[in-house]
Amino acid sequence: MNSLVLAVIGIALMIAGYLLYSKFLAKKVYRLDPAFTTPAHELNDGVDYVPTNKFVLWGHHFTSVAGAAPIVGPAVAVIWGWLPAVLWVTIGTIFFAGMHDMGALWASQRHKGQSMGMLSGKYIGPRGRALFLVVIFLLLLMVVAAFAVVIKNLLISTPSSVIPVWGAILVALVIGQMIYRWKINLLLTTIIGVVALYALIIVGDANPVVLPDPILGMTPATFWIVALFVYAGIASLLPVWVLLQPRDYINGVQLFIGLGILFGSVLLSAPAIVAPAINHNVPEGTPPLVPLLFVTIACGAISGFHGMVSSGTSAKQLDKETDARFVGYFGAVGEGLLALGAIIAATAGYRTLADWEAVYTAFNEGGVAAFVEGGGNILNAGLGIPLGLSATILATMAVLFAATTMDTGMRLLRFVVQEAGELARVKIGGTVGTLIALVIAVGLVFSLGADGEGGMLIWPLFGTTNQLLASLTLSVIAVILLRKRINPLPVMIPLAVVMVMSIYALIIQLGTFYAEQNWLLLVLDVIILIASLWVALEAFIAMGKARRGVDDDAEQPTASVEG
């Protein structure tokens, strides 16, 4: 198979999904109303609730949800062959992820920007809300802790990415001022920001930063992790328009250009895919394709974390309800395109099948390293970009994706701590909530030593937890639709598929953790399984009640919604 054919088919299908299926969802399912007063206007506080241009918000949303996972997952999943990975990424993006992300955004902004955890209390019940928050907290903790380790590793292995990664923060601060204070034209602001970021990449490639050992009494690994958490804590407290939103926006544009460079290189070089379509010779110890494919790719097809971003931050910034289609659904398309690019880089970026098999010697091999190496080879062959600069571009892409997800994750973790305080009837302020979140996350990261590898301690549960959270989010959306007498079938079918595959995977992992005597993961697996099954049961009971006609009195009525 030629990678160009695969790229054209995948891109065409995802764009068609946005043009056709998202339009159907907007009109017939979510019934988006341009006259609805969004929480960004109703509750505008200049900190979390800020009406935002849909292109800027798309950039914030896209880069927040597109962390390292849509690169890592697909680049690992090709061990079963490229065909299953491509099919799930494409179908999942069109019919699962776009609908899920857009639905979570719609549901949240219809309820004053409340998170899915809060909405589960209204639509599923107080027990469901408490258990929902447990799953959300564990997922966010995994994301924040693990991404700190991923970024640290990339900053050390690719020192040429250090300057562009940290320089992007300064660029974002200026971009925020240009948009909100100086009111400079968005197109001009975007051009300046993108040029600045790519200039930093060139400077970084020429001036790699290797930290001395020790530095301030710490190893480079420890220093980078501490610096990342200090940054994430500050970013979670600043008004969203100052740093988080402009950083994500300009990164989103830059990263989309990066994807354009990757797919452009595929167009020019048309490398052959050397990996098998279906791998009948998987390494020993590789788990079964079903259900592990569905939880390994995770963010490349559908992700519960997206629902947290949609309802946790993006819903508070939506200028018009109709913007949910572009921000939510097209944000998922962006992530699907990234996953498709990761698959092509990891399967067509090697000269021979033997070269590819030398990388994929065991399950969980490949990942970011395969994306950077294979993608670098494609950039070099297609556009003649030197291998070193190609690696810098792709490593910077991966780090910026991970970093924007980490700082958004920390903000969401703070929200969850505050919501847990509400359940306990304890008011927790933003600063205290952030400190609590930081202490827990930092404690996990350094639990196995100063190198921070404790951040990966509970990562094996990320895929299943993430997918289960997506199914629980879909459960809430389904109850809302049933209460409105809207056909929930576009939600119910994906809900059934994702829930069955996730629970099946959790059960398989139980056996694995028991055999390995990994008692921590075994206990967490049981907790997540029980909590998810309990919430699912409560959700199905709530669906039954909704069919009997319970009114939704928590939102602003409009003719288009009620009709």
Coordinates of C-alpha atoms in Angstrom, one line a residue:
M1 CA 0.0 0.0 0.0
N2 CA 1.3 3.5 -0.9
S3 CA 1.0 5.9 2.0
L4 CA -0.2 8.7 -0.3
V5 CA -3.3 6.7 -1.1
L6 CA -3.9 6.0 2.6
A7 CA -3.5 9.7 3.5
V8 CA -5.8 10.9 0.7
I9 CA -8.6 8.4 1.7
G10 CA -8.2 9.1 5.4
I11 CA -8.2 12.9 5.1
A12 CA -11.1 12.9 2.6
L13 CA -13.3 10.8 4.9
M14 CA -12.6 12.9 7.9
I15 CA -13.3 16.2 6.1
A16 CA -16.6 14.6 4.7
G17 CA -17.5 13.7 8.3
Y18 CA -17.1 17.3 9.3
L19 CA -19.0 18.7 6.3
L20 CA -21.9 16.2 6.5
Y21 CA -22.2 14.3 9.7
S22 CA -21.4 17.2 12.0
K23 CA -24.0 19.2 10.2
F24 CA -26.6 16.5 10.9
L25 CA -25.6 16.4 14.5
A26 CA -25.8 20.2 14.8
K27 CA -29.3 20.4 13.3
K28 CA -31.1 17.2 14.2
V29 CA -29.4 15.9 17.4
Y30 CA -28.0 18.8 19.4
R31 CA -30.1 21.5 17.7
L32 CA -27.6 24.2 18.1
D33 CA -29.2 27.7 18.5
P34 CA -27.3 30.8 17.5
A35 CA -29.6 32.9 19.8
F36 CA -28.8 31.0 22.9
T37 CA -26.9 33.0 25.5
T38 CA -23.8 31.0 26.3
P39 CA -22.2 30.9 29.8
A40 CA -19.2 32.9 28.4
H41 CA -21.5 35.9 28.1
E42 CA -23.9 35.2 31.0
L43 CA -21.1 34.5 33.5
N44 CA -18.2 36.5 32.0
D45 CA -15.6 36.9 34.7
G46 CA -12.5 37.6 32.6
V47 CA -10.8 34.5 34.2
D48 CA -12.5 31.2 33.2
Y49 CA -15.6 32.5 31.5
V50 CA -14.4 34.5 28.5
P51 CA -16.3 34.9 25.1
T52 CA -13.8 33.8 22.5
N53 CA -13.4 33.9 18.7
K54 CA -14.2 30.4 17.5
F55 CA -10.9 30.0 15.7
V56 CA -8.9 31.0 18.8
L57 CA -11.1 28.6 20.9
W58 CA -10.6 25.8 18.4
G59 CA -6.9 26.2 18.7
H60 CA -7.1 26.1 22.5
H61 CA -9.5 23.1 22.4
F62 CA -7.6 21.1 19.8
T63 CA -4.1 21.4 21.4
S64 CA -5.6 20.8 24.8
V65 CA -7.1 17.5 23.8
A66 CA -4.3 16.5 21.4
G67 CA -1.6 15.6 23.8
A68 CA 1.1 12.9 23.2
A69 CA -1.6 10.1 23.3
P70 CA -2.9 10.4 19.7
I71 CA 0.8 10.0 18.7
V72 CA 1.7 7.3 21.1
G73 CA -1.4 5.2 20.9
P74 CA -1.6 4.8 17.1
A75 CA 2.1 4.4 16.8
V76 CA 1.9 1.5 19.3
A77 CA -1.3 0.0 17.8
V78 CA 0.3 -0.6 14.4
I79 CA 2.0 -3.6 15.9
W80 CA -1.3 -5.5 14.9
G81 CA -1.0 -4.0 11.4
W82 CA -1.8 -0.7 9.9
L83 CA -5.3 -1.6 8.6
P84 CA -7.1 -2.1 12.0
A85 CA -5.5 1.1 13.3
V86 CA -6.5 3.2 10.2
L87 CA -10.1 1.8 10.3
W88 CA -10.6 2.6 13.9
V89 CA -9.0 6.0 13.7
T90 CA -11.2 7.0 10.7
I91 CA -14.5 5.5 11.9
G92 CA -13.9 6.5 15.4
T93 CA -13.1 10.1 14.5
I94 CA -16.2 10.5 12.3
F95 CA -18.9 8.7 14.3
F96 CA -17.5 8.6 17.8
A97 CA -15.0 11.3 18.7
G98 CA -16.7 14.3 16.9
M99 CA -20.1 13.4 18.2
H100 CA -18.7 12.9 21.8
D101 CA -16.7 16.1 21.9
M102 CA -19.4 18.3 20.3
G103 CA -22.0 16.7 22.6
A104 CA -20.0 17.3 25.8
L105 CA -19.4 20.9 24.8
W106 CA -23.1 21.4 24.0
A107 CA -24.3 19.8 27.2
S108 CA -22.0 21.8 29.4
Q109 CA -22.7 25.2 27.9
R110 CA -26.4 24.4 28.3
H111 CA -25.8 24.2 32.0
K112 CA -23.7 27.2 32.8
G113 CA -20.4 25.6 31.8
Q114 CA -20.6 22.8 34.4
S115 CA -18.3 19.8 34.1
M116 CA -19.5 16.3 33.1
G117 CA -18.9 15.4 36.8
M118 CA -21.4 18.0 37.9
L119 CA -23.9 17.1 35.2
S120 CA -23.8 13.5 36.2
G121 CA -25.2 14.5 39.6
K122 CA -28.2 16.1 37.9
Y123 CA -28.9 13.5 35.3
I124 CA -27.6 10.3 36.9
G125 CA -27.8 11.0 40.6
P126 CA -25.6 11.9 43.6
R127 CA -23.9 8.5 43.8
G128 CA -23.2 8.6 40.1
R129 CA -21.6 12.0 40.5
A130 CA -19.3 10.9 43.4
L131 CA -18.1 7.8 41.5
F132 CA -17.8 9.9 38.2
L133 CA -15.5 12.3 40.0
V134 CA -13.3 9.3 41.2
V135 CA -12.8 8.2 37.6
I136 CA -12.2 11.8 36.3
F137 CA -9.7 12.4 39.1
L138 CA -7.7 9.3 38.4
L139 CA -7.7 10.0 34.6
L140 CA -6.5 13.6 35.0
L141 CA -3.8 12.4 37.5
M142 CA -2.6 9.9 35.0
V143 CA -2.4 12.6 32.2
V144 CA -0.7 15.3 34.3
A145 CA 1.9 12.9 35.9
A146 CA 2.7 10.8 32.8
F147 CA 2.9 13.8 30.4
A148 CA 5.4 15.5 32.7
V149 CA 7.6 12.4 32.3
V150 CA 7.0 12.2 28.5
I151 CA 8.0 15.9 28.1
K152 CA 11.0 15.5 30.4
N153 CA 12.2 12.6 28.4
L154 CA 11.8 14.4 25.1
L155 CA 13.6 17.6 26.4
I156 CA 16.5 15.4 27.4
S157 CA 16.6 13.1 24.3
T158 CA 16.0 16.0 21.9
P159 CA 17.8 19.1 23.4
S160 CA 17.1 21.0 20.2
S161 CA 13.5 21.2 21.3
V162 CA 14.2 23.1 24.5
I163 CA 14.3 26.6 23.1
P164 CA 11.1 26.4 21.0
V165 CA 9.2 24.6 23.8
W166 CA 9.9 27.2 26.5
G167 CA 10.0 30.1 24.0
A168 CA 6.5 29.3 23.0
I169 CA 5.3 30.5 26.5
L170 CA 6.7 34.0 25.8
V171 CA 5.2 34.0 22.3
A172 CA 1.8 33.0 23.9
L173 CA 1.9 35.9 26.4
V174 CA 2.5 38.4 23.7
I175 CA -0.2 36.8 21.5
G176 CA -2.7 37.1 24.4
Q177 CA -2.0 40.8 24.7
M178 CA -2.2 41.3 20.9
I179 CA -5.7 39.7 20.8
Y180 CA -7.3 41.0 23.9
R181 CA -5.5 44.2 24.9
W182 CA -4.1 45.7 21.7
K183 CA -7.0 44.4 19.5
I184 CA -4.7 43.6 16.6
N185 CA -6.1 41.8 13.6
L186 CA -6.3 38.1 14.3
L187 CA -4.8 37.1 10.9
L188 CA -1.8 39.4 11.4
T189 CA -1.4 38.1 15.0
T190 CA -1.5 34.5 13.8
I191 CA 1.1 35.1 11.1
I192 CA 3.5 36.8 13.6
G193 CA 3.0 34.0 16.2
V194 CA 3.6 31.2 13.7
V195 CA 6.7 32.9 12.3
A196 CA 8.0 33.4 15.8
L197 CA 7.4 29.7 16.7
Y198 CA 9.1 28.4 13.6
A199 CA 12.0 30.8 14.1
L200 CA 12.4 29.4 17.6
I201 CA 12.5 25.9 16.1
I202 CA 15.3 26.9 13.8
V203 CA 17.2 28.6 16.6
G204 CA 16.7 25.6 18.8
D205 CA 18.0 23.2 16.2
A206 CA 21.2 25.3 15.9
N207 CA 21.5 25.7 19.7
P208 CA 20.5 22.5 21.6
V209 CA 20.3 23.0 25.3
V210 CA 21.9 20.2 27.4
L211 CA 21.6 20.9 31.2
P212 CA 24.6 20.4 33.4
D213 CA 24.4 17.6 35.9
P214 CA 23.7 18.6 38.7
I215 CA 21.8 21.8 38.2
L216 CA 20.6 23.7 41.3
G217 CA 21.3 20.5 43.2
M218 CA 19.1 18.4 41.0
T219 CA 19.5 16.1 38.1
P220 CA 18.3 17.4 34.7
A221 CA 15.4 15.0 34.9
T222 CA 14.3 16.3 38.3
F223 CA 14.8 19.9 37.2
W224 CA 12.7 19.6 34.1
I225 CA 9.8 18.0 36.0
V226 CA 9.9 20.6 38.8
A227 CA 10.0 23.4 36.2
L228 CA 7.0 21.8 34.3
F229 CA 4.9 21.6 37.4
V230 CA 5.7 25.1 38.5
Y231 CA 4.7 26.3 35.0
A232 CA 1.5 24.2 35.0
G233 CA 0.5 25.4 38.5
I234 CA 0.9 29.1 37.5
A235 CA -0.9 28.5 34.1
S236 CA -3.9 26.9 35.9
L237 CA -4.4 30.1 38.0
L238 CA -3.9 32.8 35.4
P239 CA -6.9 34.2 33.5
V240 CA -7.4 31.8 30.6
W241 CA -6.9 34.6 28.0
V242 CA -3.5 35.6 29.4
L243 CA -1.6 32.3 28.7
L244 CA -3.5 29.1 28.3
Q245 CA -5.8 30.2 25.5
P246 CA -3.3 32.1 23.3
R247 CA -0.7 29.4 23.8
D248 CA -3.1 26.7 22.7
Y249 CA -4.3 28.7 19.8
I250 CA -0.9 29.6 18.3
N251 CA 0.3 26.1 19.0
G252 CA -2.8 24.7 17.3
V253 CA -2.1 26.7 14.1
Q254 CA 1.6 25.8 14.2
L255 CA 0.9 22.2 14.8
F256 CA -1.6 22.1 12.0
I257 CA 1.1 23.5 9.7
G258 CA 3.4 20.8 11.0
L259 CA 0.8 18.2 10.0
G260 CA 0.6 19.9 6.6
I261 CA 4.4 19.6 6.3
L262 CA 4.1 15.9 7.1
F263 CA 1.3 15.1 4.7
G264 CA 2.9 17.4 2.1
S265 CA 6.1 15.3 2.4
V266 CA 3.9 12.1 1.9
L267 CA 2.5 13.8 -1.2
L268 CA 5.9 14.5 -2.7
S269 CA 7.7 11.3 -1.7
A270 CA 4.8 8.8 -1.6
P271 CA 6.7 6.3 0.5
A272 CA 5.5 2.7 0.6
I273 CA 4.1 1.3 3.8
V274 CA 6.5 -1.4 4.8
A275 CA 4.5 -2.7 7.8
P276 CA 1.9 -5.4 7.2
A277 CA -1.8 -4.5 6.8
I278 CA -2.6 -7.3 9.3
N279 CA 0.3 -8.5 11.3
H280 CA 0.2 -12.3 11.6
N281 CA 3.6 -12.4 13.3
V282 CA 3.1 -10.2 16.4
P283 CA 5.8 -10.4 19.0
E284 CA 5.3 -12.8 21.9
G285 CA 3.3 -11.2 24.8
T286 CA 1.3 -8.9 22.5
P287 CA -2.3 -8.8 23.9
P288 CA -5.3 -9.6 21.6
L289 CA -6.3 -7.0 19.0
V290 CA -9.9 -7.0 20.4
P291 CA -10.4 -5.2 22.7
L292 CA -6.9 -3.7 23.2
L293 CA -6.9 -1.9 19.9
F294 CA -9.8 0.3 21.1
V295 CA -8.1 1.3 24.3
T296 CA -4.6 1.6 23.0
I297 CA -5.4 4.1 20.3
A298 CA -7.8 5.9 22.7
C299 CA -7.3 9.6 21.9
G300 CA -6.9 8.9 18.2
A301 CA -10.5 7.8 17.9
I302 CA -12.5 8.8 21.0
S303 CA -11.3 10.0 24.4
G304 CA -13.0 10.7 27.8
F305 CA -10.4 13.4 28.4
H306 CA -11.9 15.4 25.5
G307 CA -15.2 15.5 27.4
M308 CA -13.4 16.9 30.4
V309 CA -11.8 19.7 28.3
S310 CA -15.1 20.4 26.4
S311 CA -17.0 20.7 29.6
G312 CA -14.2 22.0 31.9
T313 CA -12.8 24.9 29.9
S314 CA -14.0 25.2 26.3
A315 CA -17.7 25.4 27.3
K316 CA -16.9 28.4 29.4
Q317 CA -15.4 30.2 26.4
L318 CA -18.0 29.5 23.7
D319 CA -19.1 32.7 22.0
K320 CA -22.1 31.2 20.1
E321 CA -23.7 27.9 20.6
T322 CA -23.3 27.1 16.9
D323 CA -19.5 27.4 17.3
A324 CA -19.6 24.0 19.1
R325 CA -19.7 22.3 15.7
F326 CA -16.4 23.9 14.6
V327 CA -14.7 23.8 18.0
G328 CA -15.8 20.3 19.2
Y329 CA -16.2 18.2 16.0
F330 CA -13.4 19.8 14.0
G331 CA -11.2 19.7 17.0
A332 CA -11.7 15.9 17.0
V333 CA -11.0 15.8 13.2
G334 CA -7.7 17.6 14.0
E335 CA -6.8 14.9 16.4
G336 CA -7.8 12.2 14.0
L337 CA -5.5 13.7 11.4
L338 CA -2.7 13.7 13.9
A339 CA -3.3 10.0 14.6
L340 CA -3.4 9.2 10.9
G341 CA -0.1 11.0 10.5
A342 CA 1.4 9.0 13.4
I343 CA 0.3 5.8 11.7
I344 CA 1.9 6.7 8.4
A345 CA 5.1 7.9 10.0
A346 CA 5.4 4.7 12.0
T347 CA 4.7 2.4 9.1
A348 CA 6.1 4.2 6.0
G349 CA 9.0 6.0 7.6
Y350 CA 11.3 2.9 7.4
R351 CA 13.1 1.4 4.4
T352 CA 12.2 -2.2 4.9
L353 CA 9.9 -4.5 6.8
A354 CA 13.0 -5.8 8.7
D355 CA 13.8 -2.2 9.8
W356 CA 10.3 -1.8 11.0
E357 CA 10.3 -5.2 12.9
A358 CA 13.6 -4.2 14.5
V359 CA 11.6 -1.3 16.2
Y360 CA 8.4 -3.3 17.0
T361 CA 10.0 -6.1 18.9
A362 CA 7.4 -6.1 21.7
F363 CA 4.1 -4.5 22.6
N364 CA 4.4 -0.8 23.7
E365 CA 7.4 -0.4 21.5
G366 CA 7.4 2.4 18.9
G367 CA 5.3 5.3 20.1
V368 CA 6.8 8.8 20.0
A369 CA 10.2 7.5 19.0
A370 CA 8.8 5.7 16.0
F371 CA 6.8 8.9 15.1
V372 CA 9.9 11.1 15.3
E373 CA 12.3 8.7 13.5
G374 CA 9.9 7.6 10.8
G375 CA 8.3 11.0 10.3
G376 CA 11.8 12.6 10.1
N377 CA 12.7 10.2 7.3
I378 CA 9.6 11.2 5.4
L379 CA 10.2 14.9 5.8
N380 CA 13.8 14.4 4.6
A381 CA 12.7 12.4 1.6
G382 CA 9.7 14.6 0.7
L383 CA 10.9 18.2 1.3
G384 CA 14.7 17.6 1.7
I385 CA 14.6 18.9 5.3
P386 CA 17.8 17.7 7.1
L387 CA 17.2 14.8 9.4
G388 CA 18.3 16.8 12.5
L389 CA 15.9 19.6 11.8
S390 CA 13.1 17.1 10.9
A391 CA 13.5 15.4 14.3
T392 CA 13.4 18.9 16.0
I393 CA 10.2 19.8 14.2
L394 CA 8.4 16.6 15.1
A395 CA 9.8 16.4 18.7
T396 CA 8.7 20.0 19.3
M397 CA 5.2 19.1 17.9
A398 CA 5.0 16.2 20.3
V399 CA 6.2 18.2 23.3
L400 CA 3.9 21.2 22.6
F401 CA 1.0 18.8 22.3
A402 CA 1.9 17.2 25.6
A403 CA 2.6 20.5 27.3
T404 CA -0.7 22.1 26.3
T405 CA -2.5 19.0 27.5
M406 CA -0.6 19.0 30.8
D407 CA -1.4 22.6 31.7
T408 CA -5.1 22.2 30.8
G409 CA -5.1 18.9 32.8
M410 CA -3.8 20.7 35.8
R411 CA -6.5 23.4 35.5
L412 CA -9.1 20.6 35.2
L413 CA -7.6 18.7 38.2
R414 CA -8.0 21.9 40.2
F415 CA -11.7 22.1 39.2
V416 CA -12.2 18.4 40.3
V417 CA -10.6 19.1 43.7
Q418 CA -12.9 22.1 44.1
E419 CA -16.0 20.0 43.1
A420 CA -14.9 17.3 45.5
G421 CA -14.8 20.0 48.2
E422 CA -18.4 21.0 47.3
L423 CA -19.5 17.4 47.9
A424 CA -17.8 17.5 51.3
R425 CA -19.3 20.9 52.0
V426 CA -15.9 22.5 52.1
K427 CA -15.2 25.6 50.0
I428 CA -11.8 25.3 48.3
G429 CA -10.4 28.3 46.5
G430 CA -8.5 28.3 43.2
T431 CA -5.0 28.6 44.8
V432 CA -5.6 26.0 47.4
G433 CA -7.2 23.6 44.9
T434 CA -4.1 24.0 42.6
L435 CA -1.7 23.4 45.5
I436 CA -3.6 20.2 46.5
A437 CA -3.6 19.0 42.8
L438 CA 0.1 19.8 42.6
V439 CA 1.1 18.0 45.8
I440 CA -0.8 14.8 44.7
A441 CA 0.6 14.9 41.1
V442 CA 4.2 15.7 42.2
G443 CA 4.0 13.0 44.9
L444 CA 3.0 10.4 42.3
V445 CA 5.7 11.5 39.9
F446 CA 8.5 11.2 42.4
S447 CA 7.2 8.2 44.2
L448 CA 9.7 5.9 42.6
G449 CA 12.7 8.3 42.8
A450 CA 14.1 11.6 41.6
D451 CA 14.0 10.6 37.9
G452 CA 10.2 11.0 38.0
E453 CA 9.4 7.6 36.6
G454 CA 6.6 7.2 39.2
G455 CA 4.6 9.3 36.8
M456 CA 4.2 6.2 34.6
L457 CA 3.2 4.1 37.6
I458 CA -0.5 4.0 36.8
W459 CA -0.2 4.9 33.1
P460 CA -1.1 1.3 32.0
L461 CA -4.7 2.0 33.1
F462 CA -4.9 5.2 31.0
G463 CA -6.4 3.7 27.9
T464 CA -9.2 1.8 29.6
T465 CA -10.0 4.6 32.1
N466 CA -10.1 7.1 29.3
Q467 CA -12.5 5.1 27.2
L468 CA -14.7 4.3 30.2
L469 CA -14.9 7.9 30.9
A470 CA -16.0 8.6 27.3
S471 CA -18.7 6.0 27.7
L472 CA -19.9 7.6 30.9
T473 CA -19.9 11.0 29.3
L474 CA -22.0 9.6 26.4
S475 CA -24.4 8.2 29.1
V476 CA -25.0 11.7 30.4
I477 CA -25.6 13.0 26.9
A478 CA -28.0 10.2 26.2
V479 CA -30.1 11.0 29.3
I480 CA -30.2 14.7 28.3
L481 CA -31.4 13.8 24.8
L482 CA -34.0 11.4 26.1
R483 CA -35.4 14.0 28.4
K484 CA -35.7 16.3 25.4
R485 CA -37.5 13.6 23.3
I486 CA -34.6 13.6 20.8
N487 CA -33.5 10.3 19.2
P488 CA -30.4 9.3 21.1
L489 CA -29.3 6.5 18.6
P490 CA -26.3 8.5 17.3
V491 CA -25.1 8.5 20.9
M492 CA -26.3 5.1 22.1
I493 CA -24.5 3.0 19.4
P494 CA -21.0 4.4 20.2
L495 CA -21.8 4.3 23.9
A496 CA -22.5 0.5 23.7
V497 CA -19.3 -0.2 21.6
V498 CA -17.0 1.9 23.8
M499 CA -18.4 0.6 27.1
V500 CA -18.2 -3.1 26.1
M501 CA -14.7 -2.8 24.8
S502 CA -13.4 -0.8 27.8
I503 CA -14.9 -3.1 30.4
Y504 CA -13.6 -6.1 28.5
A505 CA -10.1 -4.6 28.4
L506 CA -10.3 -3.8 32.2
I507 CA -11.1 -7.5 32.9
I508 CA -8.2 -8.7 30.7
Q509 CA -5.9 -6.3 32.5
L510 CA -7.1 -7.6 35.9
G511 CA -5.6 -11.0 34.9
T512 CA -2.4 -9.4 33.7
F513 CA -1.9 -7.4 36.9
Y514 CA -2.6 -10.4 39.1
A515 CA -0.1 -12.5 37.2
E516 CA 2.5 -9.8 37.5
Q517 CA 1.6 -9.3 41.2
N518 CA 1.2 -5.6 40.5
W519 CA -1.1 -5.0 43.5
L520 CA -1.4 -1.2 43.1
L521 CA -2.7 -1.5 39.5
L522 CA -4.9 -4.4 40.5
V523 CA -6.6 -2.4 43.2
L524 CA -7.0 0.7 41.0
D525 CA -8.3 -1.5 38.2
V526 CA -11.0 -3.0 40.6
I527 CA -11.9 0.5 41.9
I528 CA -12.3 1.9 38.3
L529 CA -14.2 -1.2 37.2
I530 CA -16.7 -1.0 40.1
A531 CA -17.1 2.7 39.9
S532 CA -17.7 2.6 36.1
L533 CA -20.2 -0.3 36.3
W534 CA -22.0 1.5 39.1
V535 CA -22.3 4.7 37.2
A536 CA -23.3 2.8 34.0
L537 CA -26.1 1.1 36.0
E538 CA -27.3 4.4 37.4
A539 CA -27.2 5.9 33.9
F540 CA -29.3 3.2 32.4
I541 CA -31.8 3.6 35.3
A542 CA -31.8 7.4 34.5
M543 CA -32.4 6.6 30.8
G544 CA -35.5 4.6 31.8
K545 CA -36.8 7.4 33.9
A546 CA -36.1 9.9 31.1
R547 CA -38.3 7.9 28.7
R548 CA -41.2 8.4 31.1
G549 CA -40.9 12.2 30.7
V550 CA -38.8 14.1 33.3
D551 CA -38.4 17.7 32.3
D552 CA -35.0 19.4 32.1
D553 CA -35.3 22.5 34.1
A554 CA -31.7 23.4 34.4
E555 CA -31.2 25.3 31.2
Q556 CA -32.4 28.2 29.2
P557 CA -35.4 27.2 27.1
T558 CA -35.4 28.0 23.4
A559 CA -37.8 27.2 20.7
S560 CA -35.3 25.3 18.7
V561 CA -34.3 23.1 21.6
E562 CA -37.8 22.4 22.8
G563 CA -39.1 21.8 19.3

